[in-house]
C-alpha cells in the first residue's frame, strides 16, 4: 500500500467520552461514508511524436509536463462520524512495473519515473490530491494519497501530472495507454480501511506518442594503402611520401526542432572516435597495430585529420559545422600513413578500425 496521510478536523474529544461512545454506540450509528464518483476517466495530452538523439543521457525529460484538469470533486461523499475520506492514486496499465532509478523534477519535487510500453522510455508521475477541497502537493506518485475527517457532504479530488523521460536504450515505438487510476479512500475508526473500488474508479490515459531515434548513416570505408617497401619507410616514423586520403561520411543526419524545456527533438551535437580493432603498437600512443595473420612486421598505421595533425585514437572528436535544425550530409577528410616501428618484415599490412558516433 502506498504512503498515505490523514488530517482530522473538528474539536478534540475527551478520551473517556470517546471510550464511552465506543462502548455504548454501535459503530454503524456514528461511522458512515457513502461516496459516489463524478468522472470515469481523464486523458493527458502529450505531443504526437518525439525524436530522441540515440545517446541522450538517461534521465533526460523528453516532453513538456502535461497536467490533467484539476478537480476537487472526483467523489461526492456523505460522511457521518469518525470517518476519513480522500483520494488515492495507483499505477495501472503500462506503469505497473514499479518505479525506476530515475526521477524528474517538477517545481522542486522529484517525481518518480515508471517504465512504459516502449523500451527505454519512462513516464514521470506526480500531482496533487484534494481531500475536502484542500489541495496538497505537488507530490511524487508513491505519496499521492491523502484523507480528511469531516462530517457532512465532502468533495474529494486531485490532479495528475506526467512527462516522458529517457530511461535506457530506446526501441522506436508508440507510448500509449492507461498510466494510473484514482480511488476513493475511506478509513473507518477503527479499521477496515483502504481503497473502495465500489465508490467508482477513475482511469487516466495518455495520448499516443510516436518515439523515434535520431542517427546518421555511416557507410564503411576501404582505404587502399598501396605497396610499400623499405625505401618508403627508411627510418622509424611515418612514411614521408606515401599518403592515402579518404573521407569518413555521416549521411542523412536528421534535423529537428528542439522541444522547449527538454533536450529532445533534435541531435544537438555529434562526436566520433576511431578505435583500432587490434589495439595500438606497444610503446606508441597513436599507431594502430596490424590485424590478420600473417602480417608485416615493424609497421603500423597512423591517421591524420584535415589539418595534418595526428588523429588521436580512442578519443571523441566533435563534428564541426553540424546543423541540428536542418541536418544533412557531412564529410570528414582524413589521411592514413604507414608508420615504421622497428625492423621491417614482409607481409600483408592490413588493419581494421571501428568508428563510434555519439549523438546528443
Short mmCIF file of C-alpha atoms in Angstrom, two decimals:
data_model
loop_
_atom_site.label_atom_id
_atom_site.label_comp_id
_atom_site.label_asym_id
_atom_site.label_seq_id
_atom_site.Cartn_x
_atom_site.Cartn_y
_atom_site.Cartn_z
CA UNK A 1 0.00 0.00 0.00
CA UNK A 2 1.30 3.41 -0.85
CA UNK A 3 2.14 6.17 1.61
CA UNK A 4 -0.99 7.93 2.83
CA UNK A 5 -1.53 10.62 5.38
CA UNK A 6 -4.62 11.88 7.15
CA UNK A 7 -5.70 15.02 8.95
CA UNK A 8 -8.52 15.37 11.45
CA UNK A 9 -10.83 18.38 11.56
CA UNK A 10 -13.08 19.30 14.43
CA UNK A 11 -12.80 19.55 18.19
CA UNK A 12 -10.64 17.26 20.27
CA UNK A 13 -12.68 14.76 22.17
CA UNK A 14 -12.33 13.72 25.77
CA UNK A 15 -10.69 10.30 25.91
CA UNK A 16 -13.23 8.99 28.43
CA UNK A 17 -16.15 10.20 26.36
CA UNK A 18 -14.62 8.64 23.27
CA UNK A 19 -14.25 5.30 25.06
CA UNK A 20 -17.82 5.55 26.26
CA UNK A 21 -19.01 6.16 22.74
CA UNK A 22 -17.26 3.04 21.57
CA UNK A 23 -18.88 1.02 24.31
CA UNK A 24 -22.45 2.26 24.06
CA UNK A 25 -22.92 3.37 20.44
CA UNK A 26 -22.79 0.87 17.56
CA UNK A 27 -20.14 1.84 15.00
CA UNK A 28 -22.71 1.84 12.22
CA UNK A 29 -24.55 4.62 14.01
CA UNK A 30 -21.64 7.04 14.04
CA UNK A 31 -19.30 5.97 11.25
CA UNK A 32 -20.58 6.01 7.69
CA UNK A 33 -19.22 7.25 4.37
CA UNK A 34 -21.16 6.92 1.16
CA UNK A 35 -19.08 8.13 -1.81
CA UNK A 36 -20.12 8.32 -5.45
CA UNK A 37 -17.83 9.02 -8.40
CA UNK A 38 -18.42 12.01 -10.69
CA UNK A 39 -15.94 11.14 -13.51
CA UNK A 40 -14.90 7.99 -15.34
CA UNK A 41 -11.60 8.98 -16.96
CA UNK A 42 -9.17 11.73 -17.93
CA UNK A 43 -6.74 11.86 -20.87
CA UNK A 44 -3.49 13.78 -20.61
CA UNK A 45 -2.30 15.29 -23.89
CA UNK A 46 1.30 14.66 -24.93
CA UNK A 47 2.94 15.59 -28.27
CA UNK A 48 2.05 13.21 -31.13
CA UNK A 49 5.74 12.43 -31.74
CA UNK A 50 9.09 12.85 -30.02
CA UNK A 51 12.51 12.48 -31.69
CA UNK A 52 15.35 11.47 -29.39
CA UNK A 53 19.08 11.53 -30.06
CA UNK A 54 20.31 7.97 -29.60
CA UNK A 55 22.84 8.78 -26.87
CA UNK A 56 20.85 11.40 -24.96
CA UNK A 57 21.67 10.81 -21.26
CA UNK A 58 19.27 8.61 -19.33
CA UNK A 59 17.03 10.66 -17.06
CA UNK A 60 16.53 13.37 -19.70
CA UNK A 61 12.98 14.73 -19.95
CA UNK A 62 11.52 14.18 -23.44
CA UNK A 63 8.26 16.15 -23.28
CA UNK A 64 6.82 19.17 -21.56
CA UNK A 65 4.76 18.44 -18.46
CA UNK A 66 1.14 17.54 -19.08
CA UNK A 67 -1.48 18.18 -16.38
CA UNK A 68 -4.91 16.69 -16.11
CA UNK A 69 -7.73 19.04 -15.19
CA UNK A 70 -7.59 19.96 -11.51
CA UNK A 71 -10.84 18.71 -9.95
CA UNK A 72 -11.89 18.91 -6.34
CA UNK A 73 -14.91 16.64 -6.88
CA UNK A 74 -13.73 13.27 -8.15
CA UNK A 75 -16.11 11.92 -5.50
CA UNK A 76 -19.01 13.29 -3.51
CA UNK A 77 -19.11 11.71 -0.07
CA UNK A 78 -21.80 11.86 2.62
CA UNK A 79 -19.91 11.38 5.89
CA UNK A 80 -21.06 10.90 9.47
CA UNK A 81 -18.95 10.06 12.48
CA UNK A 82 -15.25 9.31 12.71
CA UNK A 83 -14.58 8.52 9.04
CA UNK A 84 -11.71 9.74 6.89
CA UNK A 85 -12.30 10.09 3.15
CA UNK A 86 -9.95 11.23 0.41
CA UNK A 87 -8.16 10.40 -2.83
CA UNK A 88 -5.54 7.80 -3.65
CA UNK A 89 -3.64 7.20 -6.93
CA UNK A 90 -2.19 3.85 -8.02
CA UNK A 91 -0.18 2.70 -11.04
CA UNK A 92 -2.15 0.95 -13.78
CA UNK A 93 -1.82 -0.19 -17.36
CA UNK A 94 1.65 0.48 -18.78
CA UNK A 95 3.22 1.69 -15.50
CA UNK A 96 2.76 -1.32 -13.25
CA UNK A 97 6.43 -2.38 -13.41
CA UNK A 98 7.38 -0.26 -10.40
CA UNK A 99 9.49 2.91 -10.29
CA UNK A 100 12.89 3.10 -12.00
CA UNK A 101 16.04 4.61 -10.51
CA UNK A 102 15.36 7.88 -12.36
CA UNK A 103 13.41 10.94 -11.23
CA UNK A 104 12.29 14.16 -12.92
CA UNK A 105 11.99 17.43 -11.05
CA UNK A 106 8.69 19.29 -11.10
CA UNK A 107 8.56 22.56 -9.14
CA UNK A 108 11.25 21.35 -6.76
CA UNK A 109 9.76 17.87 -6.24
CA UNK A 110 11.44 14.79 -7.69
CA UNK A 111 8.73 12.77 -9.39
CA UNK A 112 9.32 9.03 -9.71
CA UNK A 113 9.69 7.64 -13.23
CA UNK A 114 7.90 4.44 -14.24
CA UNK A 115 8.57 2.29 -17.35
CA UNK A 116 6.11 2.46 -20.25
CA UNK A 117 5.32 0.03 -23.06
CA UNK A 118 8.21 1.47 -25.14
CA UNK A 119 11.64 0.13 -24.10
CA UNK A 120 13.89 2.95 -22.93
CA UNK A 121 11.02 5.38 -22.33
CA UNK A 122 9.58 6.07 -18.89
CA UNK A 123 6.92 8.40 -17.55
CA UNK A 124 7.40 10.70 -14.57
CA UNK A 125 4.25 10.97 -12.47
CA UNK A 126 3.06 13.01 -9.55
CA UNK A 127 0.47 15.66 -8.82
CA UNK A 128 -1.98 16.87 -6.23
CA UNK A 129 -4.59 15.31 -4.00
CA UNK A 130 -7.53 17.45 -2.90
CA UNK A 131 -9.41 15.97 0.08
CA UNK A 132 -12.32 18.09 1.30
CA UNK A 133 -11.38 20.71 -1.36
CA UNK A 134 -7.97 21.27 0.35
CA UNK A 135 -5.09 20.82 -2.18
CA UNK A 136 -1.89 19.07 -1.10
CA UNK A 137 1.14 18.90 -3.39
CA UNK A 138 2.83 18.64 -5.68
CA UNK A 139 3.80 15.16 -4.56
CA UNK A 140 5.65 12.31 -6.19
CA UNK A 141 3.38 9.46 -7.28
CA UNK A 142 4.04 7.00 -4.44
CA UNK A 143 2.88 9.68 -1.97
CA UNK A 144 -0.14 10.75 -3.98
CA UNK A 145 -2.77 10.00 -1.37
CA UNK A 146 -4.44 11.92 1.45
CA UNK A 147 -7.61 11.87 3.57
CA UNK A 148 -9.55 14.30 5.74
CA UNK A 149 -12.03 13.76 8.56
CA UNK A 150 -15.10 16.00 8.33
CA UNK A 151 -18.77 15.22 8.63
CA UNK A 152 -21.37 16.21 6.08
CA UNK A 153 -21.10 16.46 2.31
CA UNK A 154 -17.42 16.18 1.32
CA UNK A 155 -15.83 16.62 -2.11
CA UNK A 156 -12.53 14.82 -2.78
CA UNK A 157 -10.41 15.33 -5.90
CA UNK A 158 -6.94 15.57 -7.37
CA UNK A 159 -4.74 16.21 -10.38
CA UNK A 160 -2.20 14.03 -12.23
CA UNK A 161 0.98 15.48 -13.79
CA UNK A 162 3.19 13.50 -16.22
CA UNK A 163 6.12 13.80 -18.64
CA UNK A 164 8.07 11.25 -20.70
CA UNK A 165 11.68 10.52 -19.69
CA UNK A 166 14.53 8.56 -21.30
CA UNK A 167 15.47 5.62 -19.08
CA UNK A 168 17.61 3.48 -21.41
CA UNK A 169 18.36 2.49 -24.98
CA UNK A 170 15.18 3.30 -26.88
CA UNK A 171 13.42 0.94 -29.24
CA UNK A 172 11.25 3.09 -31.53
CA UNK A 173 7.55 2.65 -30.81
CA UNK A 174 4.38 4.33 -29.59
CA UNK A 175 3.86 5.12 -25.92
CA UNK A 176 0.14 4.91 -25.22
CA UNK A 177 -2.42 3.55 -22.79
CA UNK A 178 -3.58 3.84 -19.20
CA UNK A 179 -0.96 5.14 -16.76
CA UNK A 180 -2.83 5.47 -13.44
CA UNK A 181 -6.10 5.06 -11.58
CA UNK A 182 -7.62 7.12 -8.79
CA UNK A 183 -9.60 5.54 -5.95
CA UNK A 184 -11.82 6.82 -3.20
CA UNK A 185 -10.00 6.21 0.07
CA UNK A 186 -12.21 5.61 3.07
CA UNK A 187 -10.88 4.91 6.55
CA UNK A 188 -13.13 3.99 9.44
CA UNK A 189 -12.00 4.27 13.04
CA UNK A 190 -11.43 1.50 13.93
CA UNK A 191 -10.49 -0.22 10.55
CA UNK A 192 -11.15 -1.67 7.96
CA UNK A 193 -9.54 0.92 5.69
CA UNK A 194 -8.32 1.43 2.15
CA UNK A 195 -9.35 1.99 -1.43
CA UNK A 196 -13.03 1.41 -2.13
CA UNK A 197 -13.44 0.50 -5.82
CA UNK A 198 -17.21 0.26 -5.34
CA UNK A 199 -17.25 4.06 -4.95
CA UNK A 200 -16.03 4.32 -8.55
CA UNK A 201 -12.57 4.18 -10.15
CA UNK A 202 -11.18 6.97 -12.37
CA UNK A 203 -8.81 5.96 -15.18
CA UNK A 204 -6.01 8.18 -16.53
CA UNK A 205 -4.67 7.79 -20.08
CA UNK A 206 -2.02 9.49 -22.22
CA UNK A 207 -2.49 10.34 -25.88
CA UNK A 208 -0.30 8.21 -28.23
CA UNK A 209 3.29 9.44 -28.65
CA UNK A 210 5.40 8.04 -31.51
CA UNK A 211 9.01 7.76 -30.32
CA UNK A 212 11.77 7.89 -32.96
CA UNK A 213 15.54 7.65 -32.54
CA UNK A 214 17.84 10.13 -34.32
CA UNK A 215 21.03 8.85 -36.02
CA UNK A 216 23.04 9.38 -39.20
CA UNK A 217 24.09 6.77 -41.76
CA UNK A 218 27.80 5.89 -41.56
CA UNK A 219 28.93 3.78 -44.54
CA UNK A 220 32.01 1.54 -44.35
CA UNK A 221 35.24 2.88 -45.88
CA UNK A 222 38.06 0.95 -47.55
CA UNK A 223 41.40 2.77 -47.75
CA UNK A 224 43.92 1.46 -50.35
CA UNK A 225 47.41 1.91 -48.90
CA UNK A 226 49.34 0.55 -51.88
CA UNK A 227 52.55 -1.48 -51.90
CA UNK A 228 55.38 -0.02 -49.86
CA UNK A 229 58.89 -1.23 -49.20
CA UNK A 230 61.98 -0.40 -47.15
CA UNK A 231 62.75 2.62 -49.35
CA UNK A 232 59.38 4.15 -48.39
CA UNK A 233 59.98 3.53 -44.68
CA UNK A 234 63.69 4.09 -44.31
CA UNK A 235 63.51 5.37 -40.75
CA UNK A 236 61.40 4.93 -37.63
CA UNK A 237 58.31 7.11 -38.09
CA UNK A 238 55.66 7.78 -40.72
CA UNK A 239 56.18 7.16 -44.42
CA UNK A 240 57.34 10.56 -45.68
CA UNK A 241 56.00 10.38 -49.21
CA UNK A 242 53.10 7.97 -49.47
CA UNK A 243 49.81 9.22 -48.05
CA UNK A 244 46.35 7.73 -48.64
CA UNK A 245 43.50 10.24 -48.47
CA UNK A 246 39.93 9.18 -47.67
CA UNK A 247 36.69 10.55 -46.24
CA UNK A 248 34.51 9.48 -43.35
CA UNK A 249 30.84 10.20 -44.09
CA UNK A 250 27.81 10.89 -41.93
CA UNK A 251 24.86 10.89 -44.30
CA UNK A 252 21.18 11.72 -43.95
CA UNK A 253 21.60 13.22 -40.49
CA UNK A 254 18.10 14.26 -39.39
CA UNK A 255 17.30 17.82 -38.45
CA UNK A 256 14.65 18.72 -35.95
CA UNK A 257 13.03 21.26 -33.71
CA UNK A 258 14.02 21.38 -30.05
CA UNK A 259 11.26 20.65 -27.53
CA UNK A 260 11.09 23.60 -25.13
CA UNK A 261 12.42 22.75 -21.70
CA UNK A 262 13.91 19.42 -22.85
CA UNK A 263 16.84 18.05 -24.84
CA UNK A 264 14.53 16.11 -27.17
CA UNK A 265 13.53 16.90 -30.73
CA UNK A 266 16.92 17.03 -32.42
CA UNK A 267 20.54 15.97 -32.35
CA UNK A 268 22.35 18.79 -30.57
CA UNK A 269 25.89 17.59 -31.21
CA UNK A 270 27.78 14.74 -32.88
CA UNK A 271 31.08 13.31 -31.75
CA UNK A 272 33.06 10.46 -33.27
CA UNK A 273 36.03 8.31 -32.32
CA UNK A 274 38.15 5.67 -34.06
CA UNK A 275 39.46 2.55 -32.34
CA UNK A 276 41.86 0.05 -33.98
CA UNK A 277 40.40 -3.44 -33.74
CA UNK A 278 43.79 -4.91 -32.82
CA UNK A 279 44.79 -2.10 -30.47
CA UNK A 280 47.93 0.01 -30.61
CA UNK A 281 51.54 -0.87 -31.26
CA UNK A 282 53.22 -1.25 -27.89
CA UNK A 283 55.04 1.93 -26.91
CA UNK A 284 53.17 4.15 -29.41
CA UNK A 285 50.11 6.16 -28.44
CA UNK A 286 48.65 6.74 -31.92
CA UNK A 287 49.91 3.92 -34.14
CA UNK A 288 47.39 1.18 -34.90
CA UNK A 289 48.60 -2.41 -34.79
CA UNK A 290 48.08 -4.54 -37.90
CA UNK A 291 45.46 -7.27 -37.90
CA UNK A 292 45.40 -10.65 -39.57
CA UNK A 293 47.92 -13.45 -39.74
CA UNK A 294 50.40 -13.48 -41.30
CA UNK A 295 51.16 -9.77 -41.39
CA UNK A 296 54.13 -7.49 -41.98
CA UNK A 297 56.50 -6.76 -39.08
CA UNK A 298 57.76 -3.46 -37.77
CA UNK A 299 54.94 -1.31 -39.12
CA UNK A 300 51.61 0.17 -38.03
CA UNK A 301 49.15 2.75 -39.32
CA UNK A 302 48.72 6.35 -38.27
CA UNK A 303 45.79 8.64 -39.12
CA UNK A 304 45.75 12.41 -39.66
CA UNK A 305 42.96 14.97 -39.74
CA UNK A 306 42.40 17.62 -42.39
CA UNK A 307 44.91 19.97 -40.73
CA UNK A 308 47.69 17.41 -40.91
CA UNK A 309 47.62 16.74 -37.17
CA UNK A 310 47.84 13.19 -35.88
CA UNK A 311 44.34 11.87 -35.17
CA UNK A 312 44.01 10.58 -31.58
CA UNK A 313 42.72 7.02 -31.41
CA UNK A 314 40.14 6.26 -28.73
CA UNK A 315 39.20 9.92 -28.22
CA UNK A 316 35.90 11.60 -29.10
CA UNK A 317 36.19 14.49 -31.53
CA UNK A 318 33.33 16.94 -32.17
CA UNK A 319 31.92 17.16 -35.69
CA UNK A 320 32.32 20.81 -36.58
CA UNK A 321 29.60 22.61 -38.51
CA UNK A 322 26.76 20.24 -37.65
CA UNK A 323 23.36 21.89 -38.24
CA UNK A 324 20.95 20.49 -35.66
CA UNK A 325 17.94 22.16 -37.27
CA UNK A 326 18.47 21.09 -40.89
CA UNK A 327 20.67 18.01 -40.55
CA UNK A 328 22.27 16.94 -43.85
CA UNK A 329 25.35 15.08 -45.09
CA UNK A 330 28.81 15.61 -43.62
CA UNK A 331 32.27 14.63 -44.82
CA UNK A 332 35.33 14.27 -42.61
CA UNK A 333 38.59 14.39 -44.63
CA UNK A 334 41.27 12.04 -43.30
CA UNK A 335 44.68 10.66 -44.30
CA UNK A 336 46.46 7.43 -43.46
CA UNK A 337 50.17 6.56 -43.50
CA UNK A 338 52.19 3.55 -42.63
CA UNK A 339 54.39 4.13 -39.61
CA UNK A 340 57.64 2.23 -39.10
CA UNK A 341 58.10 1.00 -35.53
CA UNK A 342 61.02 -1.41 -35.84
CA UNK A 343 62.75 -3.98 -38.05
CA UNK A 344 60.68 -4.49 -41.18
CA UNK A 345 59.35 -7.87 -42.23
CA UNK A 346 57.48 -8.56 -45.48
CA UNK A 347 53.79 -9.44 -45.46
CA UNK A 348 50.24 -8.03 -45.66
CA UNK A 349 49.89 -4.75 -43.79
CA UNK A 350 46.16 -4.51 -43.12
CA UNK A 351 44.21 -3.10 -40.21
CA UNK A 352 40.54 -2.71 -39.35
CA UNK A 353 39.16 0.12 -37.27
CA UNK A 354 35.77 0.98 -35.80
CA UNK A 355 34.21 4.42 -35.82
CA UNK A 356 31.82 5.09 -32.94
CA UNK A 357 29.40 8.01 -33.24
CA UNK A 358 27.94 9.72 -30.18
CA UNK A 359 24.68 11.63 -30.69
CA UNK A 360 23.47 14.03 -28.01
#
